Short mmCIF file of C-alpha atoms in Angstrom, two decimals:
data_model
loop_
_atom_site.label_atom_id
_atom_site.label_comp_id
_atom_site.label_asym_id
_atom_site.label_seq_id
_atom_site.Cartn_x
_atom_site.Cartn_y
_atom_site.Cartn_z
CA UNK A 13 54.00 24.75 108.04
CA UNK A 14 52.93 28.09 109.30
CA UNK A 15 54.03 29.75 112.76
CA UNK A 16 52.60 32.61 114.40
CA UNK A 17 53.99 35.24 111.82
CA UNK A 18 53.25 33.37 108.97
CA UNK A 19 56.09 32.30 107.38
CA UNK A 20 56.03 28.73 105.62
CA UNK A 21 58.18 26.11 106.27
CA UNK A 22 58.77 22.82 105.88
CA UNK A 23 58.97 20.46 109.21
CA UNK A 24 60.42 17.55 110.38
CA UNK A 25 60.05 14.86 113.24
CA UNK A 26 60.55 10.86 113.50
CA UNK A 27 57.65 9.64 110.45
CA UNK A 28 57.52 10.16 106.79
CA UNK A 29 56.92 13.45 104.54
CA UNK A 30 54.45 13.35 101.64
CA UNK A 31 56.21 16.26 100.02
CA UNK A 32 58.85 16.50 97.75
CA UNK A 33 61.55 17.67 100.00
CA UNK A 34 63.66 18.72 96.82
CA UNK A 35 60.71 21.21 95.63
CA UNK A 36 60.31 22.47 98.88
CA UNK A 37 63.95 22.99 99.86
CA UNK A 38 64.78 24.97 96.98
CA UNK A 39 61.35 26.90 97.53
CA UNK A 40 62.99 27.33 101.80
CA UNK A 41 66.22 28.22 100.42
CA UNK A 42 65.00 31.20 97.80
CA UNK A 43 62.82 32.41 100.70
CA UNK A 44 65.71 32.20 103.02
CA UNK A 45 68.22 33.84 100.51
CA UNK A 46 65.76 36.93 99.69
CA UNK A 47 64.97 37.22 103.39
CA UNK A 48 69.01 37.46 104.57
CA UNK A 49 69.33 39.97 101.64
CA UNK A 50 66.21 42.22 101.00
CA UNK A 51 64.24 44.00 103.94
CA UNK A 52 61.03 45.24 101.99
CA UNK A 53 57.91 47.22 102.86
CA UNK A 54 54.45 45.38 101.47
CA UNK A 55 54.09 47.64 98.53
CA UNK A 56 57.90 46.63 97.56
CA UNK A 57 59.79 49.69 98.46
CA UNK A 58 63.17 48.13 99.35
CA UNK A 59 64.44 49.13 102.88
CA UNK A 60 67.97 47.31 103.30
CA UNK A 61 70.27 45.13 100.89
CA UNK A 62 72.94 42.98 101.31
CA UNK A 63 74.77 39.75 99.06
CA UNK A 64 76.53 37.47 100.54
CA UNK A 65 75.15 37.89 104.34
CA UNK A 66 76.96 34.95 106.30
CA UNK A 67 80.17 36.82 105.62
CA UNK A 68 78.94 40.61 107.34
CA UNK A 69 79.48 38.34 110.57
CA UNK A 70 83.06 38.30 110.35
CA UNK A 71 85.19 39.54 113.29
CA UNK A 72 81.89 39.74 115.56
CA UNK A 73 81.82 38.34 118.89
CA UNK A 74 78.84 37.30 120.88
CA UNK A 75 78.60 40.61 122.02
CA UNK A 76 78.75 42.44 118.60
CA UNK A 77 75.02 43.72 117.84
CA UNK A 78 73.65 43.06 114.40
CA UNK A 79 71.56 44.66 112.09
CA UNK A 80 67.73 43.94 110.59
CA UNK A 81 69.88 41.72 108.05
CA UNK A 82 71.70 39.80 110.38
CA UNK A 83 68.83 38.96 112.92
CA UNK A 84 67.02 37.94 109.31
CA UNK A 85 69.91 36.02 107.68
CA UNK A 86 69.97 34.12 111.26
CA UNK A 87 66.63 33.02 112.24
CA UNK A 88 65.55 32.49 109.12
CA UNK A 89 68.36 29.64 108.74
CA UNK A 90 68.09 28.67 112.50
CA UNK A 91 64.07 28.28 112.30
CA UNK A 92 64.64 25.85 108.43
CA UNK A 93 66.92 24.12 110.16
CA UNK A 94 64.94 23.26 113.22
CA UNK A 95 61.47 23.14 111.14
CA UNK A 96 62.80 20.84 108.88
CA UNK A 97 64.66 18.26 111.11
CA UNK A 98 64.76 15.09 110.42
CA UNK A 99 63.34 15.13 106.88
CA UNK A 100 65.34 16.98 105.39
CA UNK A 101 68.40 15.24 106.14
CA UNK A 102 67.15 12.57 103.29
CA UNK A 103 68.02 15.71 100.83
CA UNK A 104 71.40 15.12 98.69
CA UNK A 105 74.28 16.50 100.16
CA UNK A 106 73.38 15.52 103.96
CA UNK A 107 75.51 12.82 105.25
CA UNK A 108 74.15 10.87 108.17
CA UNK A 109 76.36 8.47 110.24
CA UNK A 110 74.76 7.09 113.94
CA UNK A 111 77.44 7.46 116.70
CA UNK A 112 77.91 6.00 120.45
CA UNK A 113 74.92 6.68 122.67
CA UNK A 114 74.76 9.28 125.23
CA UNK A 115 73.06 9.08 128.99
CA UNK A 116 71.05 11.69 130.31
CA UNK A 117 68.32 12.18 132.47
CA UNK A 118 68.19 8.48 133.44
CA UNK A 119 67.63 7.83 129.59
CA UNK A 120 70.12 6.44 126.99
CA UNK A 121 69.49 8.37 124.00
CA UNK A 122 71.03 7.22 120.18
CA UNK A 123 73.01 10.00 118.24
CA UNK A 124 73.19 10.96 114.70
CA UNK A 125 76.03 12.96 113.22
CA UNK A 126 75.00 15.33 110.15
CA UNK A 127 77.18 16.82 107.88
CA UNK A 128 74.80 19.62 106.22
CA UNK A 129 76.13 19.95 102.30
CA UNK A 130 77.74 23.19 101.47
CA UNK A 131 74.97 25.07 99.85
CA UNK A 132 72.76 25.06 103.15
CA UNK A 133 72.95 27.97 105.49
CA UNK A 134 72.96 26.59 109.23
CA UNK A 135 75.44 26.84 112.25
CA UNK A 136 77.51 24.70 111.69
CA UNK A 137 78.78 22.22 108.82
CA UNK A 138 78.33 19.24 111.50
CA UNK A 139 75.57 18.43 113.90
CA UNK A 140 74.96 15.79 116.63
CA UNK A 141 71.10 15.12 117.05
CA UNK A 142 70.15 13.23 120.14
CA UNK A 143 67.12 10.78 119.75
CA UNK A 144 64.76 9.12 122.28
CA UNK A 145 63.40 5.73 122.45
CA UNK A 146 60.09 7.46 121.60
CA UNK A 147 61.62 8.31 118.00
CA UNK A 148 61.76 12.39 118.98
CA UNK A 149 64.38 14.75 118.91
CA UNK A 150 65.56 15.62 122.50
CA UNK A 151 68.80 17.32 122.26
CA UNK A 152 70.54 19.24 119.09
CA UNK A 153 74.45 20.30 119.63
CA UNK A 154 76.33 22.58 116.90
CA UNK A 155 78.42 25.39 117.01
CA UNK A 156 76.84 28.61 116.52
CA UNK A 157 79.12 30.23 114.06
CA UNK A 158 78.49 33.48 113.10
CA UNK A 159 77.70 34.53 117.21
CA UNK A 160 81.25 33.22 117.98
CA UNK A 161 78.76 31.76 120.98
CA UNK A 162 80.70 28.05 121.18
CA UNK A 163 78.79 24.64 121.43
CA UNK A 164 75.04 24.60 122.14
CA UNK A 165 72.86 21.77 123.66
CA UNK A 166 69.84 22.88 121.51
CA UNK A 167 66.46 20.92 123.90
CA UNK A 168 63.34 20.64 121.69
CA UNK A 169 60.30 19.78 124.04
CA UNK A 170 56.80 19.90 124.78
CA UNK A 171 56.16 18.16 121.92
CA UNK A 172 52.46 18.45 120.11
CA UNK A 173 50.70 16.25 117.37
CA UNK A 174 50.39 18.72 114.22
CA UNK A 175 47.86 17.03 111.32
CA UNK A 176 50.18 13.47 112.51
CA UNK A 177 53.51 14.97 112.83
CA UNK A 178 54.98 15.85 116.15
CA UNK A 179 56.28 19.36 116.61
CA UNK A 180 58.17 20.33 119.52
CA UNK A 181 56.81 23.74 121.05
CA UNK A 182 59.43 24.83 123.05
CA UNK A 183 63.30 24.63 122.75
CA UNK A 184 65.96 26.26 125.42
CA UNK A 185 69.59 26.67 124.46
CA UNK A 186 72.62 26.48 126.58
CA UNK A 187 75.74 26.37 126.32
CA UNK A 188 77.74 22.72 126.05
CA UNK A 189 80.97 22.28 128.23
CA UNK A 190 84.06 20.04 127.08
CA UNK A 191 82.64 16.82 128.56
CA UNK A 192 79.50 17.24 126.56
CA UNK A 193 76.68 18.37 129.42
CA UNK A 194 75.02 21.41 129.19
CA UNK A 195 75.20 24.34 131.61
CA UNK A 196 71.26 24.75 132.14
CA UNK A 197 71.99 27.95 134.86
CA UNK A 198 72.87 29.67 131.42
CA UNK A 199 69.51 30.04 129.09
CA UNK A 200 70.91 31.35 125.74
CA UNK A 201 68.08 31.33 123.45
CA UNK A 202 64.26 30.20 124.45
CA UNK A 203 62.33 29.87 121.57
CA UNK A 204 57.94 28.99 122.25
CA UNK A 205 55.81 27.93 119.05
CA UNK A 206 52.18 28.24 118.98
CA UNK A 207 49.43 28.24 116.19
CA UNK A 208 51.12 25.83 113.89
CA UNK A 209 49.65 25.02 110.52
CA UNK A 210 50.61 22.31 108.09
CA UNK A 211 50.32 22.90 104.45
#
């Protein structure tokens, strides 16, 4: 899949992949590993460095600013993660167990605990996804680690039919309070998708 600045990825929602997940995870993952440690100019000249870039967030709070490598290291996981949902949790490593259903809205939707495996950069080790009776993701908590932010309620919507595959378009995050509702008068993140291509 391509977004607006053109950077492939693979994508998830409730059907089937033709695509060898394996093939393209390890494709994501290189991507994701030279973009979190190499900021380049086209012709190659190399503009920042950095191994191992999960650990330059140690110590930071949600206040601490980061650096070109950072803000790389983080959407680039953030956006796999969300672009690949649900299909790649069929990729070895992921565990998948479903858990009691939570009410919202007036709807009862069914939960899914992840455990991501080790070697895949996201925020946190376990998820909760939140499914509808429509087969669509409609609520994503996890712990943002490196931003020391807390629980998020991550809210994919708007939803659009991409060559057969639903994408959402827009997803708002807030922050999730001990009982497990969201405080929506506290927009953390919005995040709007447009010009998506399948490849």
């Amino acid at each position: 899949m391509q977004a607006q600045d053109g950077a492939a990825c693979g994508h998830g929602g409730m059907g089937k992949a033709d695509t060898d997940l394996g093939v393209v995870a390890d494709r994501v993952r290189g991507l994701l590993e030279l973009l979190a440690r190499v900021i380049e100019t086209d012709s190659g000249e190399v503009l920042a460095e950095r191994d191992n870039p999960r650990d330059s967030f140690a110590g930071h709070v949600l206040e601490t600013p980061w650096d070109e490598l950072q803000l790389a290291y983080f959407a680039g996981y953030a956006m796999w993660t969300y672009l690949t949902e649900p299909f790649s949790f069929t990729m070895p490593g992921f565990e998948t167990e479903e858990v009691t259903p939570w009410e919202e809205d007036g709807q009862t939707w069914r939960r899914l605990k992840v455990t991501f495996p080790d070697d895949i950069a996201t925020h946190s080790k376990e998820q909760t996804f939140y499914i509808g009776s429509d087969g669509l993701i409609k609520r994503h908590d996890y712990d943002a680690e490196v931003v020391a932010g807390g629980p998020a309620a991550h809210y994919p919507s708007e939803y659009r039919e991409f060559d057969g595959i639903m994408i959402p378009t827009k997803r708002r995050v807030y922050p999730l309070a001990e009982d497990g509702t969201a405080n929506r008068d506290l927009l953390l993140v919005s995040i709007d998708l447009d010009g998506i291509t399948l490849e």
